[in-house]
Short mmCIF file of C-alpha atoms in Angstrom, two decimals:
data_model
loop_
_atom_site.label_atom_id
_atom_site.label_comp_id
_atom_site.label_asym_id
_atom_site.label_seq_id
_atom_site.Cartn_x
_atom_site.Cartn_y
_atom_site.Cartn_z
CA MET F 10 71.22 157.21 182.50
CA ASN F 11 69.66 154.06 184.28
CA THR F 12 68.74 152.63 180.56
CA GLN F 13 72.35 153.02 179.81
CA MET F 14 73.58 151.37 182.97
CA MET F 15 70.91 148.37 182.67
CA ILE F 16 72.27 148.02 179.14
CA SER F 17 76.00 147.93 180.30
CA GLN F 18 75.10 145.60 183.21
CA VAL F 19 73.30 143.24 181.01
CA ARG F 20 76.22 143.33 178.80
CA ALA F 21 78.63 142.62 181.15
CA ILE F 22 77.02 139.42 182.11
CA PHE F 23 76.09 138.67 178.43
CA LYS F 24 80.13 138.65 177.78
CA ARG F 25 80.87 136.66 180.72
CA GLU F 26 78.38 134.16 179.88
CA ILE F 27 78.95 133.63 176.31
CA SER F 28 82.87 133.48 176.92
CA GLY F 29 81.96 130.61 179.29
CA TYR F 30 80.00 128.72 176.50
CA PHE F 31 82.83 128.89 173.86
CA GLY F 32 85.48 128.42 176.52
CA SER F 33 84.29 124.91 177.36
CA SER F 34 84.16 121.60 175.03
CA VAL F 35 80.56 121.55 176.10
CA ALA F 36 79.64 124.03 173.61
CA TYR F 37 81.12 122.14 170.55
CA VAL F 38 79.60 118.82 171.93
CA PHE F 39 76.34 120.50 172.10
CA ILE F 40 76.59 122.19 168.50
CA ALA F 41 77.77 118.98 167.04
CA ILE F 42 75.32 117.00 168.66
CA PHE F 43 72.57 119.46 167.41
CA LEU F 44 74.15 119.09 163.71
CA LEU F 45 74.17 115.33 163.85
CA LEU F 46 70.30 114.92 165.15
CA LEU F 47 69.04 117.55 162.70
CA GLY F 48 71.07 115.79 159.67
CA PHE F 49 69.98 112.32 160.73
CA PHE F 50 66.27 112.90 161.20
CA THR F 51 66.12 114.89 158.13
CA PHE F 52 68.09 112.82 155.61
CA TYR F 53 67.43 109.38 156.72
CA VAL F 54 64.18 109.38 159.11
CA SER F 55 62.28 111.88 156.71
CA GLN F 56 64.07 110.89 153.36
CA PHE F 57 64.83 113.97 152.10
CA TYR F 58 66.12 112.93 148.88
CA GLU F 59 63.91 110.43 148.37
CA ALA F 60 60.77 112.94 148.67
CA GLY F 61 61.94 114.85 145.93
CA GLN F 62 61.11 118.32 147.03
CA ALA F 63 63.45 121.36 147.25
CA ASP F 64 62.30 122.92 150.60
CA LEU F 65 63.22 122.60 154.12
CA ARG F 66 59.77 121.20 155.49
CA ALA F 67 61.28 118.09 156.65
CA PHE F 68 64.18 119.94 158.04
CA PHE F 69 62.11 122.35 160.15
CA GLU F 70 59.61 119.66 161.15
CA TRP F 71 62.18 117.92 163.88
CA HIS F 72 63.10 121.38 165.47
CA PRO F 73 60.56 121.02 168.35
CA TRP F 74 61.16 117.61 169.26
CA ILE F 75 65.19 117.91 169.35
CA TYR F 76 64.83 121.30 171.03
CA MET F 77 62.64 119.44 173.80
CA PHE F 78 65.76 117.73 174.75
CA LEU F 79 68.88 119.79 174.03
CA ILE F 80 67.87 123.08 175.06
CA PRO F 81 66.81 122.06 178.73
CA ALA F 82 70.46 120.55 178.52
CA VAL F 83 71.91 124.09 177.77
CA ALA F 84 69.48 125.88 180.47
CA MET F 85 69.76 123.22 183.18
CA ARG F 86 73.37 125.11 184.41
CA LEU F 87 71.83 128.64 184.23
CA TRP F 88 71.10 128.63 187.84
CA ALA F 89 71.43 125.41 189.32
CA GLU F 90 75.07 125.59 189.00
CA GLU F 91 75.22 128.56 190.56
CA ARG F 92 73.51 127.38 193.53
CA ARG F 93 75.27 124.43 193.75
CA MET F 94 78.72 126.13 193.45
CA GLY F 95 77.48 128.83 196.15
CA THR F 96 78.05 131.44 193.76
CA LEU F 97 74.50 132.82 193.34
CA GLU F 98 74.53 134.43 196.49
CA LEU F 99 78.00 136.27 195.24
CA ILE F 100 76.09 137.41 191.97
CA LEU F 101 73.50 138.98 194.41
CA THR F 102 75.76 140.77 196.03
CA PHE F 103 76.84 142.41 192.81
CA PRO F 104 75.57 146.18 191.63
CA ILE F 105 73.06 144.59 189.49
CA THR F 106 69.38 143.82 189.78
CA VAL F 107 68.08 140.26 189.44
CA GLY F 108 66.52 141.00 186.41
CA GLU F 109 69.72 142.23 184.72
CA ALA F 110 71.40 138.97 185.72
CA ILE F 111 68.71 137.12 184.27
CA ILE F 112 68.13 138.92 181.14
CA GLY F 113 72.02 138.81 180.40
CA LYS F 114 72.23 135.11 180.96
CA PHE F 115 69.20 134.39 178.85
CA LEU F 116 70.41 136.55 176.23
CA ALA F 117 73.77 134.68 176.17
CA ALA F 118 72.24 131.17 175.87
CA TRP F 119 69.84 132.23 173.34
CA ALA F 120 72.66 133.92 171.29
CA PHE F 121 74.55 130.44 171.73
CA ILE F 122 71.48 128.65 170.39
CA GLY F 123 71.23 131.12 167.46
CA ILE F 124 74.59 130.30 166.46
CA SER F 125 73.92 126.60 166.51
CA LEU F 126 71.00 127.38 164.30
CA LEU F 127 73.13 129.54 161.71
CA LEU F 128 75.45 126.56 161.50
CA THR F 129 72.52 124.80 159.62
CA PHE F 130 73.11 126.84 156.43
CA PRO F 131 74.52 123.93 154.34
CA MET F 132 71.07 122.71 154.44
CA VAL F 133 69.69 126.29 152.77
CA LEU F 134 72.81 125.65 150.19
CA THR F 135 71.65 121.94 149.53
CA VAL F 136 68.08 122.94 148.67
CA MET F 137 69.18 125.91 146.80
CA TYR F 138 71.40 123.73 144.70
CA LEU F 139 68.84 120.95 144.20
CA GLY F 140 65.90 123.36 143.07
CA ASN F 141 64.24 126.54 143.59
CA PRO F 142 62.89 126.68 147.55
CA ASP F 143 60.91 129.90 148.26
CA PRO F 144 63.39 131.92 150.25
CA GLY F 145 60.62 133.67 152.17
CA ALA F 146 59.41 130.19 153.50
CA ILE F 147 63.25 129.22 154.74
CA PHE F 148 63.38 133.16 156.46
CA CYS F 149 60.10 132.78 158.38
CA GLY F 150 60.93 128.89 159.19
CA TYR F 151 64.15 130.24 160.70
CA ILE F 152 62.83 132.99 162.54
CA GLY F 153 60.01 130.74 164.03
CA SER F 154 62.36 128.10 165.17
CA PHE F 155 64.47 130.91 166.97
CA LEU F 156 61.40 132.30 168.67
CA MET F 157 60.56 128.52 169.68
CA ALA F 158 64.04 127.95 170.97
CA GLY F 159 63.70 131.13 173.16
CA ALA F 160 60.40 129.77 174.67
CA PHE F 161 62.13 126.68 175.34
CA LEU F 162 65.06 128.17 176.75
CA SER F 163 63.02 130.56 179.10
CA VAL F 164 61.12 127.16 180.47
CA GLY F 165 64.59 125.69 181.10
CA SER F 166 65.81 128.88 182.83
CA MET F 167 62.93 128.85 185.30
CA THR F 168 63.25 125.23 186.23
CA SER F 169 67.09 125.79 186.57
CA SER F 170 66.36 128.79 189.13
CA LEU F 171 64.05 126.35 191.36
CA THR F 172 66.71 123.55 192.09
CA ARG F 173 70.42 123.29 192.84
CA SER F 174 70.45 119.55 190.89
CA GLN F 175 70.84 120.19 187.01
CA VAL F 176 69.18 116.63 186.57
CA ILE F 177 66.22 117.71 188.08
CA SER F 178 65.97 121.09 186.40
CA PHE F 179 66.37 119.28 183.05
CA ILE F 180 63.47 116.38 183.68
CA LEU F 181 61.54 119.42 185.05
CA ALA F 182 61.92 121.41 181.82
CA VAL F 183 61.43 118.22 179.38
CA VAL F 184 58.51 117.61 180.99
CA ILE F 185 56.86 121.42 180.79
CA CYS F 186 58.42 121.64 177.11
CA LEU F 187 56.65 118.21 176.23
CA PHE F 188 53.14 119.57 177.47
CA PHE F 189 53.62 122.82 175.49
CA ILE F 190 54.48 120.56 172.04
CA LEU F 191 51.70 117.98 172.90
CA ALA F 192 48.98 120.38 173.47
CA GLY F 193 48.88 121.30 169.64
CA TYR F 194 49.79 117.75 168.23
CA PRO F 195 47.41 116.84 165.77
CA PRO F 196 46.88 113.31 167.08
CA VAL F 197 46.42 114.81 170.80
CA THR F 198 44.25 117.45 169.73
CA GLY F 199 42.33 114.48 167.71
CA VAL F 200 41.74 112.57 170.63
CA LEU F 201 40.48 115.65 172.55
CA SER F 202 37.96 116.24 169.41
CA GLY F 203 36.22 113.16 170.50
CA TRP F 204 34.64 114.35 174.11
CA ALA F 205 35.83 117.84 174.29
CA PRO F 206 34.15 121.34 173.21
CA ARG F 207 35.46 123.03 170.33
CA TRP F 208 36.46 126.13 172.38
CA LEU F 209 38.45 123.88 175.10
CA ILE F 210 40.64 122.10 172.01
CA ASP F 211 41.15 125.60 170.83
CA ILE F 212 42.36 126.87 174.04
CA VAL F 213 44.70 123.97 174.70
CA SER F 214 45.75 124.16 171.21
CA ASN F 215 46.70 128.11 171.33
CA LEU F 216 48.87 127.21 174.23
CA SER F 217 50.84 125.02 172.24
CA PHE F 218 54.76 125.69 170.63
CA LEU F 219 53.98 123.67 168.01
CA SER F 220 50.72 125.55 167.09
CA HIS F 221 52.65 128.85 166.65
CA TYR F 222 55.39 127.47 165.04
CA MET F 223 53.61 125.27 162.05
CA SER F 224 52.48 128.65 160.36
CA MET F 225 56.11 130.11 160.25
CA GLN F 226 57.26 126.85 159.10
CA ARG F 227 54.90 127.45 155.98
CA GLY F 228 56.36 130.78 155.41
CA VAL F 229 53.81 132.85 157.03
CA ILE F 230 54.81 135.30 160.23
CA ASP F 231 51.46 136.22 162.00
CA LEU F 232 52.15 138.94 164.60
CA ARG F 233 49.90 136.96 167.07
CA ASP F 234 52.23 134.19 167.07
CA VAL F 235 55.54 136.53 167.81
CA ILE F 236 53.23 137.90 170.56
CA TYR F 237 52.43 134.50 171.51
CA TYR F 238 56.53 133.64 171.75
CA VAL F 239 57.52 137.03 173.69
CA SER F 240 54.46 136.50 176.05
CA VAL F 241 55.68 133.09 176.93
CA ILE F 242 59.19 134.28 177.12
CA SER F 243 58.37 137.12 179.16
CA PHE F 244 56.05 134.81 181.75
CA MET F 245 58.79 132.66 182.25
CA LEU F 246 61.64 135.27 183.08
CA PHE F 247 58.96 137.00 185.26
CA ALA F 248 58.49 133.77 187.36
CA ASN F 249 62.34 133.27 186.95
CA ALA F 250 63.03 136.30 189.03
CA ILE F 251 60.39 135.83 191.51
CA ILE F 252 62.21 132.76 192.42
CA ILE F 253 65.54 134.36 192.62
CA GLN F 254 64.24 137.40 194.20
CA ASN F 255 62.69 135.20 197.08
CA ARG F 256 66.19 133.53 197.56
CA LYS F 257 67.76 136.93 197.78
CA GLY F 258 65.22 138.26 200.44
#
């Protein structure tokens, strides 16, 4: 009964949020920018056609860098906007728990990003037209990208609960996400290898979104990578709940 009640409450928050996204022009602007950036970096910067390979490696390798700026832009309004408008206190008076509100808002934003990701399907059709790509690698790449997007989003949701300023939330999220990317970026680990012990490099590298995304990008779904992303999302949403709960108290 409690589980059914919880699902019902989360669903109500989810519907409210997802209809809010598509009820404003912001969602369509975000999707247009997302698709344009991916197209620009894939076709012009990575020279997709000149590479002569019918795969989506050039497409997937840009996802972490584009997510680093666009997903904090989506997440910054999750809680900061509620605090600025003074509606956070109102939400907390509803017969829902803080956890249900956080999960409902998070899932709606994640679903919105997932829909944006699905709209990149012309890229798949393009490589299938040009050659015989490995469908398993493409599927794994999309799964990895979606999980990584959830991790970026959970960071943004947490920073959004810290402040009523969306700009501050955005900057904090970008800085934290940059750390999670650079920790596994080969040039950075290369610099560390000049003075740090191997075990320290491995620890820093394993904290990175990039390290866990790269194997999926190559077509391998390792359970440890999935657990990593689920752990990051759970930890950030837990921190999010503590911050909101403290305000409620």
